[in-house]
PDB file of C-alpha atoms in Angstrom:
ATOM      1  CA  MET A  27      91.810  63.791 207.542  1.00  0.00           C
ATOM      2  CA  PRO A  28      88.792  65.751 208.806  1.00  0.00           C
ATOM      3  CA  ALA A  29      85.727  65.648 206.618  1.00  0.00           C
ATOM      4  CA  ALA A  30      85.240  68.689 204.395  1.00  0.00           C
ATOM      5  CA  ALA A  31      82.523  71.094 205.514  1.00  0.00           C
ATOM      6  CA  ALA A  32      79.258  70.921 203.572  1.00  0.00           C
ATOM      7  CA  SER A  33      78.786  73.451 200.785  1.00  0.00           C
ATOM      8  CA  THR A  34      76.073  76.083 200.999  1.00  0.00           C
ATOM      9  CA  THR A  35      72.859  75.444 199.109  1.00  0.00           C
ATOM     10  CA  TYR A  36      71.354  78.624 197.676  1.00  0.00           C
ATOM     11  CA  PRO A  37      69.005  80.294 198.108  1.00  0.00           C
ATOM     12  CA  LEU A  38      70.142  80.513 201.737  1.00  0.00           C
ATOM     13  CA  THR A  39      67.847  82.011 204.364  1.00  0.00           C
ATOM     14  CA  ILE A  40      69.026  82.855 207.890  1.00  0.00           C
ATOM     15  CA  THR A  41      67.522  84.671 210.852  1.00  0.00           C
ATOM     16  CA  ASN A  42      69.819  87.478 211.945  1.00  0.00           C
ATOM     17  CA  CYS A  43      69.040  89.666 214.954  1.00  0.00           C
ATOM     18  CA  GLY A  44      65.326  89.070 214.555  1.00  0.00           C
ATOM     19  CA  GLN A  45      65.180  89.581 210.793  1.00  0.00           C
ATOM     20  CA  THR A  46      65.024  87.075 207.958  1.00  0.00           C
ATOM     21  CA  VAL A  47      67.741  87.549 205.342  1.00  0.00           C
ATOM     22  CA  SER A  48      67.941  85.573 202.087  1.00  0.00           C
ATOM     23  CA  PHE A  49      70.897  85.142 199.749  1.00  0.00           C
ATOM     24  CA  GLU A  50      70.553  83.889 196.171  1.00  0.00           C
ATOM     25  CA  LYS A  51      74.334  83.597 195.880  1.00  0.00           C
ATOM     26  CA  PRO A  52      77.470  84.663 197.778  1.00  0.00           C
ATOM     27  CA  PRO A  53      77.622  88.480 198.099  1.00  0.00           C
ATOM     28  CA  GLU A  54      80.107  90.069 195.728  1.00  0.00           C
ATOM     29  CA  LYS A  55      80.565  93.499 197.305  1.00  0.00           C
ATOM     30  CA  ILE A  56      80.528  94.307 201.022  1.00  0.00           C
ATOM     31  CA  VAL A  57      80.573  97.487 203.073  1.00  0.00           C
ATOM     32  CA  SER A  58      81.761  96.652 206.595  1.00  0.00           C
ATOM     33  CA  ILE A  59      80.788  98.976 209.450  1.00  0.00           C
ATOM     34  CA  GLY A  60      82.792  98.285 212.601  1.00  0.00           C
ATOM     35  CA  GLN A  61      86.435  97.308 213.025  1.00  0.00           C
ATOM     36  CA  GLY A  62      85.535  94.021 214.691  1.00  0.00           C
ATOM     37  CA  MET A  63      83.332  92.988 211.786  1.00  0.00           C
ATOM     38  CA  THR A  64      85.975  94.025 209.260  1.00  0.00           C
ATOM     39  CA  GLU A  65      88.681  91.991 210.980  1.00  0.00           C
ATOM     40  CA  ILE A  66      86.488  88.885 210.978  1.00  0.00           C
ATOM     41  CA  LEU A  67      85.915  89.328 207.244  1.00  0.00           C
ATOM     42  CA  TYR A  68      89.664  89.738 206.732  1.00  0.00           C
ATOM     43  CA  SER A  69      90.307  86.612 208.820  1.00  0.00           C
ATOM     44  CA  LEU A  70      87.958  84.678 206.545  1.00  0.00           C
ATOM     45  CA  GLY A  71      89.902  85.773 203.460  1.00  0.00           C
ATOM     46  CA  LEU A  72      87.177  88.099 202.173  1.00  0.00           C
ATOM     47  CA  ALA A  73      89.202  91.317 201.820  1.00  0.00           C
ATOM     48  CA  ASP A  74      88.840  91.232 198.045  1.00  0.00           C
ATOM     49  CA  LYS A  75      85.065  91.555 198.398  1.00  0.00           C
ATOM     50  CA  ILE A  76      85.120  94.595 200.697  1.00  0.00           C
ATOM     51  CA  ALA A  77      84.386  97.903 198.926  1.00  0.00           C
ATOM     52  CA  GLY A  78      84.573 100.123 202.010  1.00  0.00           C
ATOM     53  CA  THR A  79      84.959 100.147 205.786  1.00  0.00           C
ATOM     54  CA  ALA A  80      84.077 102.492 208.642  1.00  0.00           C
ATOM     55  CA  VAL A  81      84.138 102.842 212.452  1.00  0.00           C
ATOM     56  CA  TRP A  82      87.743 102.281 213.512  1.00  0.00           C
ATOM     57  CA  VAL A  83      89.068 102.449 217.071  1.00  0.00           C
ATOM     58  CA  GLY A  84      92.717 101.612 216.432  1.00  0.00           C
ATOM     59  CA  PRO A  85      95.139  99.981 213.998  1.00  0.00           C
ATOM     60  CA  VAL A  86      94.005  96.941 212.040  1.00  0.00           C
ATOM     61  CA  LEU A  87      95.449  93.565 213.012  1.00  0.00           C
ATOM     62  CA  LYS A  88      99.029  93.621 211.778  1.00  0.00           C
ATOM     63  CA  GLN A  89      98.672  90.689 209.405  1.00  0.00           C
ATOM     64  CA  TYR A  90      95.993  92.584 207.456  1.00  0.00           C
ATOM     65  CA  GLU A  91      97.740  95.942 207.100  1.00  0.00           C
ATOM     66  CA  GLY A  92      98.449  95.370 203.401  1.00  0.00           C
ATOM     67  CA  GLU A  93      94.875  94.462 202.479  1.00  0.00           C
ATOM     68  CA  ASN A  94      93.459  97.230 204.638  1.00  0.00           C
ATOM     69  CA  ARG A  95      95.512  99.941 202.883  1.00  0.00           C
ATOM     70  CA  LYS A  96      93.914  99.010 199.552  1.00  0.00           C
ATOM     71  CA  ILE A  97      90.312  99.343 200.782  1.00  0.00           C
ATOM     72  CA  LYS A  98      88.440 102.637 200.913  1.00  0.00           C
ATOM     73  CA  ARG A  99      87.773 103.957 204.408  1.00  0.00           C
ATOM     74  CA  LEU A 100      84.391 105.690 204.252  1.00  0.00           C
ATOM     75  CA  ALA A 101      84.812 107.216 207.722  1.00  0.00           C
ATOM     76  CA  ASP A 102      86.810 106.686 210.895  1.00  0.00           C
ATOM     77  CA  ASN A 103      83.530 106.918 212.812  1.00  0.00           C
ATOM     78  CA  ASP A 104      79.932 106.667 211.540  1.00  0.00           C
ATOM     79  CA  PRO A 105      79.641 106.837 207.741  1.00  0.00           C
ATOM     80  CA  SER A 106      76.657 108.470 206.078  1.00  0.00           C
ATOM     81  CA  PHE A 107      73.912 106.337 204.572  1.00  0.00           C
ATOM     82  CA  GLU A 108      74.689 107.897 201.209  1.00  0.00           C
ATOM     83  CA  SER A 109      78.380 106.976 201.360  1.00  0.00           C
ATOM     84  CA  VAL A 110      77.548 103.350 202.129  1.00  0.00           C
ATOM     85  CA  VAL A 111      74.920 103.040 199.388  1.00  0.00           C
ATOM     86  CA  GLY A 112      77.237 104.853 196.965  1.00  0.00           C
ATOM     87  CA  GLU A 113      79.572 101.842 196.999  1.00  0.00           C
ATOM     88  CA  GLU A 114      76.713  99.749 195.553  1.00  0.00           C
ATOM     89  CA  PRO A 115      77.163  96.826 197.955  1.00  0.00           C
ATOM     90  CA  ASP A 116      74.970  93.757 197.973  1.00  0.00           C
ATOM     91  CA  LEU A 117      75.755  93.265 201.681  1.00  0.00           C
ATOM     92  CA  VAL A 118      76.219  95.738 204.524  1.00  0.00           C
ATOM     93  CA  ALA A 119      77.776  93.972 207.531  1.00  0.00           C
ATOM     94  CA  ALA A 120      77.678  95.816 210.867  1.00  0.00           C
ATOM     95  CA  GLU A 121      79.266  95.139 214.232  1.00  0.00           C
ATOM     96  CA  PHE A 122      76.679  97.137 216.214  1.00  0.00           C
ATOM     97  CA  GLU A 123      72.918  97.602 215.964  1.00  0.00           C
ATOM     98  CA  TRP A 124      73.286 101.285 216.787  1.00  0.00           C
ATOM     99  CA  HIS A 125      74.837 101.684 213.334  1.00  0.00           C
ATOM    100  CA  VAL A 126      72.483  99.432 211.363  1.00  0.00           C
ATOM    101  CA  GLY A 127      69.289  98.627 213.235  1.00  0.00           C
ATOM    102  CA  ALA A 128      65.974  99.953 214.487  1.00  0.00           C
ATOM    103  CA  GLN A 129      67.566 103.260 215.475  1.00  0.00           C
ATOM    104  CA  GLY A 130      70.615 102.971 213.236  1.00  0.00           C
ATOM    105  CA  SER A 131      72.833 106.035 213.096  1.00  0.00           C
ATOM    106  CA  VAL A 132      73.929 104.937 209.615  1.00  0.00           C
ATOM    107  CA  GLY A 133      70.626 103.509 208.458  1.00  0.00           C
ATOM    108  CA  LYS A 134      67.788 101.160 209.299  1.00  0.00           C
ATOM    109  CA  ARG A 135      67.815  97.671 207.884  1.00  0.00           C
ATOM    110  CA  GLU A 136      64.579  98.434 206.032  1.00  0.00           C
ATOM    111  CA  GLN A 137      66.257 101.352 204.274  1.00  0.00           C
ATOM    112  CA  PHE A 138      68.915  99.046 202.881  1.00  0.00           C
ATOM    113  CA  SER A 139      66.548  96.194 202.005  1.00  0.00           C
ATOM    114  CA  GLY A 140      64.343  98.694 200.177  1.00  0.00           C
ATOM    115  CA  LEU A 141      67.277  99.232 197.841  1.00  0.00           C
ATOM    116  CA  GLY A 142      67.905  95.522 197.425  1.00  0.00           C
ATOM    117  CA  ILE A 143      70.865  95.514 199.826  1.00  0.00           C
ATOM    118  CA  ASN A 144      71.110  92.727 202.406  1.00  0.00           C
ATOM    119  CA  THR A 145      72.285  93.497 205.944  1.00  0.00           C
ATOM    120  CA  TYR A 146      73.976  91.345 208.567  1.00  0.00           C
ATOM    121  CA  VAL A 147      74.545  92.405 212.193  1.00  0.00           C
ATOM    122  CA  SER A 148      76.860  90.617 214.614  1.00  0.00           C
ATOM    123  CA  PRO A 149      74.839  88.239 216.849  1.00  0.00           C
ATOM    124  CA  ALA A 150      77.062  89.365 219.731  1.00  0.00           C
ATOM    125  CA  ASP A 151      75.257  92.703 219.678  1.00  0.00           C
ATOM    126  CA  CYS A 152      71.688  91.416 219.712  1.00  0.00           C
ATOM    127  CA  VAL A 153      71.449  88.021 221.422  1.00  0.00           C
ATOM    128  CA  ALA A 154      70.202  88.663 224.988  1.00  0.00           C
ATOM    129  CA  LYS A 155      71.086  92.339 224.498  1.00  0.00           C
ATOM    130  CA  VAL A 156      68.849  95.422 224.364  1.00  0.00           C
ATOM    131  CA  ASN A 157      70.052  98.409 222.326  1.00  0.00           C
ATOM    132  CA  THR A 158      67.121 100.813 222.595  1.00  0.00           C
ATOM    133  CA  ASP A 159      68.486 103.324 225.109  1.00  0.00           C
ATOM    134  CA  GLY A 160      70.861 105.069 222.720  1.00  0.00           C
ATOM    135  CA  GLY A 161      73.925 104.061 224.747  1.00  0.00           C
ATOM    136  CA  ASP A 162      76.059 100.932 224.642  1.00  0.00           C
ATOM    137  CA  GLY A 163      73.077  98.758 225.506  1.00  0.00           C
ATOM    138  CA  VAL A 164      72.108  96.359 228.261  1.00  0.00           C
ATOM    139  CA  ARG A 165      73.294  92.750 228.146  1.00  0.00           C
ATOM    140  CA  ARG A 166      70.987  90.326 229.961  1.00  0.00           C
ATOM    141  CA  GLU A 167      73.311  87.323 229.785  1.00  0.00           C
ATOM    142  CA  LEU A 168      77.073  86.941 229.956  1.00  0.00           C
ATOM    143  CA  PHE A 169      78.711  87.343 226.561  1.00  0.00           C
ATOM    144  CA  THR A 170      80.598  84.259 225.439  1.00  0.00           C
ATOM    145  CA  MET A 171      82.788  83.581 222.440  1.00  0.00           C
ATOM    146  CA  ASP A 172      80.077  81.233 221.178  1.00  0.00           C
ATOM    147  CA  LEU A 173      78.386  84.337 219.739  1.00  0.00           C
ATOM    148  CA  ILE A 174      81.519  85.188 217.748  1.00  0.00           C
ATOM    149  CA  TYR A 175      81.778  81.588 216.617  1.00  0.00           C
ATOM    150  CA  GLN A 176      78.132  81.805 215.508  1.00  0.00           C
ATOM    151  CA  GLU A 177      78.998  84.938 213.507  1.00  0.00           C
ATOM    152  CA  ILE A 178      81.998  83.269 211.881  1.00  0.00           C
ATOM    153  CA  GLY A 179      79.888  80.206 211.060  1.00  0.00           C
ATOM    154  CA  GLU A 180      77.055  82.229 209.539  1.00  0.00           C
ATOM    155  CA  LEU A 181      79.350  84.419 207.455  1.00  0.00           C
ATOM    156  CA  SER A 182      81.172  81.300 206.278  1.00  0.00           C
ATOM    157  CA  GLN A 183      77.857  79.809 205.226  1.00  0.00           C
ATOM    158  CA  ILE A 184      76.746  82.997 203.462  1.00  0.00           C
ATOM    159  CA  PHE A 185      79.971  83.051 201.424  1.00  0.00           C
ATOM    160  CA  ASP A 186      80.252  79.252 201.101  1.00  0.00           C
ATOM    161  CA  ILE A 187      83.666  79.108 202.776  1.00  0.00           C
ATOM    162  CA  GLN A 188      82.857  76.791 205.689  1.00  0.00           C
ATOM    163  CA  ASP A 189      86.342  75.255 205.769  1.00  0.00           C
ATOM    164  CA  ARG A 190      87.870  78.682 206.449  1.00  0.00           C
ATOM    165  CA  GLY A 191      85.358  79.369 209.199  1.00  0.00           C
ATOM    166  CA  ASP A 192      85.982  76.033 210.897  1.00  0.00           C
ATOM    167  CA  ALA A 193      89.747  76.608 210.824  1.00  0.00           C
ATOM    168  CA  LEU A 194      89.415  80.119 212.307  1.00  0.00           C
ATOM    169  CA  ILE A 195      87.169  78.906 215.135  1.00  0.00           C
ATOM    170  CA  ALA A 196      89.531  76.032 215.925  1.00  0.00           C
ATOM    171  CA  ASP A 197      92.509  78.413 216.113  1.00  0.00           C
ATOM    172  CA  LEU A 198      90.701  80.841 218.442  1.00  0.00           C
ATOM    173  CA  LYS A 199      89.644  78.031 220.772  1.00  0.00           C
ATOM    174  CA  LYS A 200      93.202  76.677 220.856  1.00  0.00           C
ATOM    175  CA  ARG A 201      94.585  80.104 221.782  1.00  0.00           C
ATOM    176  CA  GLU A 202      92.016  80.569 224.557  1.00  0.00           C
ATOM    177  CA  ALA A 203      92.865  77.201 226.088  1.00  0.00           C
ATOM    178  CA  ALA A 204      96.584  78.000 225.970  1.00  0.00           C
ATOM    179  CA  ALA A 205      96.063  81.373 227.701  1.00  0.00           C
ATOM    180  CA  VAL A 206      94.104  79.741 230.509  1.00  0.00           C
ATOM    181  CA  ALA A 207      96.738  77.038 230.907  1.00  0.00           C
ATOM    182  CA  SER A 208      99.479  79.683 231.108  1.00  0.00           C
ATOM    183  CA  ILE A 209      98.384  80.811 234.579  1.00  0.00           C
ATOM    184  CA  GLY A 210      98.320  77.254 235.880  1.00  0.00           C
ATOM    185  CA  ASN A 211      95.996  76.503 238.769  1.00  0.00           C
ATOM    186  CA  ALA A 212      95.936  80.046 240.116  1.00  0.00           C
ATOM    187  CA  LYS A 213      92.941  80.784 242.342  1.00  0.00           C
ATOM    188  CA  LEU A 214      91.915  84.268 241.243  1.00  0.00           C
ATOM    189  CA  GLY A 215      88.267  84.243 242.307  1.00  0.00           C
ATOM    190  CA  ALA A 216      88.774  86.998 244.873  1.00  0.00           C
ATOM    191  CA  LEU A 217      91.014  89.145 242.651  1.00  0.00           C
ATOM    192  CA  PRO A 218      88.998  92.310 241.855  1.00  0.00           C
ATOM    193  CA  VAL A 219      89.628  93.745 238.395  1.00  0.00           C
ATOM    194  CA  VAL A 220      88.296  96.839 236.604  1.00  0.00           C
ATOM    195  CA  PHE A 221      88.242  97.404 232.828  1.00  0.00           C
ATOM    196  CA  TRP A 222      88.379 101.144 232.030  1.00  0.00           C
ATOM    197  CA  PHE A 223      87.560 102.010 228.433  1.00  0.00           C
ATOM    198  CA  SER A 224      87.471 105.819 228.584  1.00  0.00           C
ATOM    199  CA  SER A 225      85.792 108.873 230.148  1.00  0.00           C
ATOM    200  CA  LYS A 226      84.130 111.927 228.614  1.00  0.00           C
ATOM    201  CA  GLU A 227      86.023 114.047 231.168  1.00  0.00           C
ATOM    202  CA  VAL A 228      89.295 112.755 232.587  1.00  0.00           C
ATOM    203  CA  ALA A 229      88.284 113.217 236.219  1.00  0.00           C
ATOM    204  CA  GLY A 230      84.632 112.417 235.551  1.00  0.00           C
ATOM    205  CA  ASP A 231      82.696 109.178 235.599  1.00  0.00           C
ATOM    206  CA  ALA A 232      84.401 106.351 233.748  1.00  0.00           C
ATOM    207  CA  PHE A 233      83.090 103.867 231.200  1.00  0.00           C
ATOM    208  CA  ILE A 234      83.630 100.598 233.089  1.00  0.00           C
ATOM    209  CA  ALA A 235      82.861  97.110 231.759  1.00  0.00           C
ATOM    210  CA  GLY A 236      79.553  95.727 233.046  1.00  0.00           C
ATOM    211  CA  LYS A 237      78.966  92.299 234.499  1.00  0.00           C
ATOM    212  CA  ASN A 238      77.938  90.605 231.228  1.00  0.00           C
ATOM    213  CA  SER A 239      80.351  92.320 228.829  1.00  0.00           C
ATOM    214  CA  ALA A 240      83.227  90.859 226.810  1.00  0.00           C
ATOM    215  CA  PRO A 241      85.695  91.856 229.587  1.00  0.00           C
ATOM    216  CA  ALA A 242      83.465  89.986 232.040  1.00  0.00           C
ATOM    217  CA  TYR A 243      83.913  86.893 229.881  1.00  0.00           C
ATOM    218  CA  ILE A 244      87.684  87.439 229.930  1.00  0.00           C
ATOM    219  CA  LEU A 245      87.602  87.578 233.738  1.00  0.00           C
ATOM    220  CA  LYS A 246      85.386  84.506 234.092  1.00  0.00           C
ATOM    221  CA  THR A 247      87.623  82.574 231.700  1.00  0.00           C
ATOM    222  CA  LEU A 248      90.683  83.368 233.842  1.00  0.00           C
ATOM    223  CA  GLY A 249      88.810  82.979 237.126  1.00  0.00           C
ATOM    224  CA  ALA A 250      89.089  86.602 238.325  1.00  0.00           C
ATOM    225  CA  LYS A 251      86.363  88.911 239.689  1.00  0.00           C
ATOM    226  CA  ASN A 252      84.563  91.728 237.896  1.00  0.00           C
ATOM    227  CA  VAL A 253      83.776  94.480 240.405  1.00  0.00           C
ATOM    228  CA  MET A 254      80.719  95.636 238.406  1.00  0.00           C
ATOM    229  CA  THR A 255      77.252  94.162 238.987  1.00  0.00           C
ATOM    230  CA  THR A 256      75.186  96.128 236.454  1.00  0.00           C
ATOM    231  CA  GLU A 257      73.848  94.666 233.191  1.00  0.00           C
ATOM    232  CA  GLU A 258      74.722  97.857 231.296  1.00  0.00           C
ATOM    233  CA  GLU A 259      77.414  97.098 228.738  1.00  0.00           C
ATOM    234  CA  TRP A 260      79.598 100.116 229.625  1.00  0.00           C
ATOM    235  CA  PRO A 261      78.040 102.009 232.576  1.00  0.00           C
ATOM    236  CA  LEU A 262      79.418 105.371 233.648  1.00  0.00           C
ATOM    237  CA  VAL A 263      80.770 104.919 237.177  1.00  0.00           C
ATOM    238  CA  GLY A 264      82.289 107.411 239.616  1.00  0.00           C
ATOM    239  CA  TRP A 265      85.741 106.762 241.054  1.00  0.00           C
ATOM    240  CA  GLU A 266      84.419 107.154 244.598  1.00  0.00           C
ATOM    241  CA  THR A 267      82.215 104.123 243.911  1.00  0.00           C
ATOM    242  CA  LEU A 268      85.078 102.205 242.340  1.00  0.00           C
ATOM    243  CA  SER A 269      87.331 102.986 245.295  1.00  0.00           C
ATOM    244  CA  GLU A 270      84.994 100.990 247.520  1.00  0.00           C
ATOM    245  CA  ALA A 271      85.728  97.910 245.411  1.00  0.00           C
ATOM    246  CA  ASN A 272      89.474  98.728 245.582  1.00  0.00           C
ATOM    247  CA  PRO A 273      90.516  96.830 242.428  1.00  0.00           C
ATOM    248  CA  SER A 274      93.829  94.975 242.493  1.00  0.00           C
ATOM    249  CA  VAL A 275      94.265  95.331 238.738  1.00  0.00           C
ATOM    250  CA  ILE A 276      93.066  98.044 236.352  1.00  0.00           C
ATOM    251  CA  VAL A 277      92.895  97.117 232.685  1.00  0.00           C
ATOM    252  CA  ILE A 278      93.317 100.274 230.587  1.00  0.00           C
ATOM    253  CA  ALA A 279      92.097 100.546 227.005  1.00  0.00           C
ATOM    254  CA  THR A 280      94.558 101.752 224.388  1.00  0.00           C
ATOM    255  CA  MET A 281      93.312 103.232 221.122  1.00  0.00           C
ATOM    256  CA  ASP A 282      94.111 105.685 218.357  1.00  0.00           C
ATOM    257  CA  ARG A 283      90.704 107.304 218.738  1.00  0.00           C
ATOM    258  CA  ARG A 284      90.658 110.678 220.507  1.00  0.00           C
ATOM    259  CA  ARG A 285      86.918 111.201 220.783  1.00  0.00           C
ATOM    260  CA  TYR A 286      86.885 111.539 224.580  1.00  0.00           C
ATOM    261  CA  ALA A 287      89.279 113.252 226.981  1.00  0.00           C
ATOM    262  CA  ALA A 288      90.491 109.968 228.483  1.00  0.00           C
ATOM    263  CA  ASP A 289      90.966 107.979 225.271  1.00  0.00           C
ATOM    264  CA  ASP A 290      94.748 108.362 225.631  1.00  0.00           C
ATOM    265  CA  PRO A 291      96.076 105.664 228.023  1.00  0.00           C
ATOM    266  CA  ALA A 292      98.834 107.994 229.257  1.00  0.00           C
ATOM    267  CA  VAL A 293      96.156 110.461 230.346  1.00  0.00           C
ATOM    268  CA  LYS A 294      94.351 107.681 232.190  1.00  0.00           C
ATOM    269  CA  ILE A 295      97.455 106.630 234.120  1.00  0.00           C
ATOM    270  CA  GLU A 296      98.417 110.205 235.002  1.00  0.00           C
ATOM    271  CA  PHE A 297      94.947 110.775 236.455  1.00  0.00           C
ATOM    272  CA  LEU A 298      95.024 107.533 238.447  1.00  0.00           C
ATOM    273  CA  GLU A 299      98.383 108.368 240.018  1.00  0.00           C
ATOM    274  CA  LYS A 300      97.607 112.018 240.859  1.00  0.00           C
ATOM    275  CA  ASP A 301      93.971 111.987 241.927  1.00  0.00           C
ATOM    276  CA  PRO A 302      93.631 111.845 245.745  1.00  0.00           C
ATOM    277  CA  VAL A 303      90.998 109.097 245.563  1.00  0.00           C
ATOM    278  CA  THR A 304      92.355 106.863 242.808  1.00  0.00           C
ATOM    279  CA  SER A 305      95.981 107.150 243.967  1.00  0.00           C
ATOM    280  CA  GLN A 306      95.026 105.146 247.070  1.00  0.00           C
ATOM    281  CA  LEU A 307      93.679 102.174 245.124  1.00  0.00           C
ATOM    282  CA  ASP A 308      95.599  98.915 245.547  1.00  0.00           C
ATOM    283  CA  ALA A 309      96.093  98.626 241.776  1.00  0.00           C
ATOM    284  CA  VAL A 310      97.522 102.146 241.544  1.00  0.00           C
ATOM    285  CA  LYS A 311      99.820 101.945 244.567  1.00  0.00           C
ATOM    286  CA  ASN A 312     101.278  98.722 243.151  1.00  0.00           C
ATOM    287  CA  ARG A 313     101.172  99.946 239.530  1.00  0.00           C
ATOM    288  CA  ARG A 314      99.152  96.962 238.408  1.00  0.00           C
ATOM    289  CA  PHE A 315      98.050  98.425 235.085  1.00  0.00           C
ATOM    290  CA  VAL A 316      97.391  96.161 232.116  1.00  0.00           C
ATOM    291  CA  LEU A 317      97.328  98.017 228.790  1.00  0.00           C
ATOM    292  CA  MET A 318      94.906  96.330 226.418  1.00  0.00           C
ATOM    293  CA  ASP A 319      93.866  97.228 222.894  1.00  0.00           C
ATOM    294  CA  ALA A 320      90.341  98.657 223.029  1.00  0.00           C
ATOM    295  CA  GLN A 321      89.120  96.202 220.412  1.00  0.00           C
ATOM    296  CA  SER A 322      89.967  93.347 222.776  1.00  0.00           C
ATOM    297  CA  MET A 323      87.352  94.789 225.147  1.00  0.00           C
ATOM    298  CA  ASN A 324      84.644  94.543 222.490  1.00  0.00           C
ATOM    299  CA  PRO A 325      82.917  91.268 221.536  1.00  0.00           C
ATOM    300  CA  THR A 326      85.205  90.353 218.635  1.00  0.00           C
ATOM    301  CA  ILE A 327      87.847  87.808 217.662  1.00  0.00           C
ATOM    302  CA  ARG A 328      90.211  90.068 219.640  1.00  0.00           C
ATOM    303  CA  THR A 329      88.496  89.057 222.879  1.00  0.00           C
ATOM    304  CA  ILE A 330      90.917  86.124 222.717  1.00  0.00           C
ATOM    305  CA  ASP A 331      93.785  88.648 222.512  1.00  0.00           C
ATOM    306  CA  GLY A 332      92.324  90.176 225.678  1.00  0.00           C
ATOM    307  CA  ILE A 333      92.449  86.847 227.515  1.00  0.00           C
ATOM    308  CA  GLU A 334      96.081  86.429 226.468  1.00  0.00           C
ATOM    309  CA  THR A 335      96.993  89.997 227.482  1.00  0.00           C
ATOM    310  CA  LEU A 336      95.411  89.795 230.936  1.00  0.00           C
ATOM    311  CA  ALA A 337      96.933  86.366 231.563  1.00  0.00           C
ATOM    312  CA  GLN A 338     100.372  87.807 230.787  1.00  0.00           C
ATOM    313  CA  GLY A 339      99.717  90.721 233.146  1.00  0.00           C
ATOM    314  CA  ILE A 340      98.579  88.440 235.980  1.00  0.00           C
ATOM    315  CA  LYS A 341     101.756  86.406 235.608  1.00  0.00           C
ATOM    316  CA  ALA A 342     103.962  89.519 235.428  1.00  0.00           C
ATOM    317  CA  PHE A 343     102.461  90.869 238.659  1.00  0.00           C
ATOM    318  CA  GLY A 344     103.075  87.549 240.426  1.00  0.00           C
ATOM    319  CA  LEU A 345      99.337  87.122 241.013  1.00  0.00           C
ATOM    320  CA  SER A 346      99.222  83.645 239.505  1.00  0.00           C
ATOM    321  CA  GLN A 347     101.340  82.274 242.343  1.00  0.00           C
TER     322      GLN A 347
END
């Protein structure tokens, strides 16, 4: 039998995204800002401690539908500072610094700490990443799942549930290894792939995954090629530029959100097939579209889902031969 994980000794002090945070005991009431953060908390069995959630892109993971229905949704997008504080949490956990950070759209960390409320931000959004431009940020190093495992480990330590965290990490690693094994010894290094999240205007520049993003990690894990070379997390790129790369596969984000004109995957595909430039792409002519939940394109536990989804698509297209 594996040895039991060590219990947390309080007070616990950790460094999180450049700030020191101390816990006298496990938090009793959480507000979670960001679907990815919320789903990690659910996966750790902490639903009963969550007083409210916000920032949703699509449906919650199916196994947590029941718990999720019982928890107040403060907003589908950014909640107000007042609505978060009104739940009287002792921890605000955020997926992105643009919500809770130096320029937080919800609030700055100092605003919360001034009220005696601790904050925790996903390491995946601050380690080797700069979020000062008001956009999706610039990632200096390739994202890896180690950052998510760090998040799971730290949250497990904060709540003194290390055994749960260890089990979750082990399961995610097992699934990743199985997805890689499913495509055998395929040599995909020259296979150009594009991840398209959305576009403000359907025929306008597209939000495409940058070279160090979570989708870039998916591609590296499976041995395929990301056509983007910029460190921006989700740069806006014109289709004339993308046509020069002539991707063999286009991974299309699916989501419930309808913030931008191209959030709907059906709208994306219709544009690709009718536009005179995009209709000539290898991926479009051969209908090599992989539909992937948008959350799998963010640095979350669902990045593993993304590896599984793309591996299935590669096999279905006969590209693993």
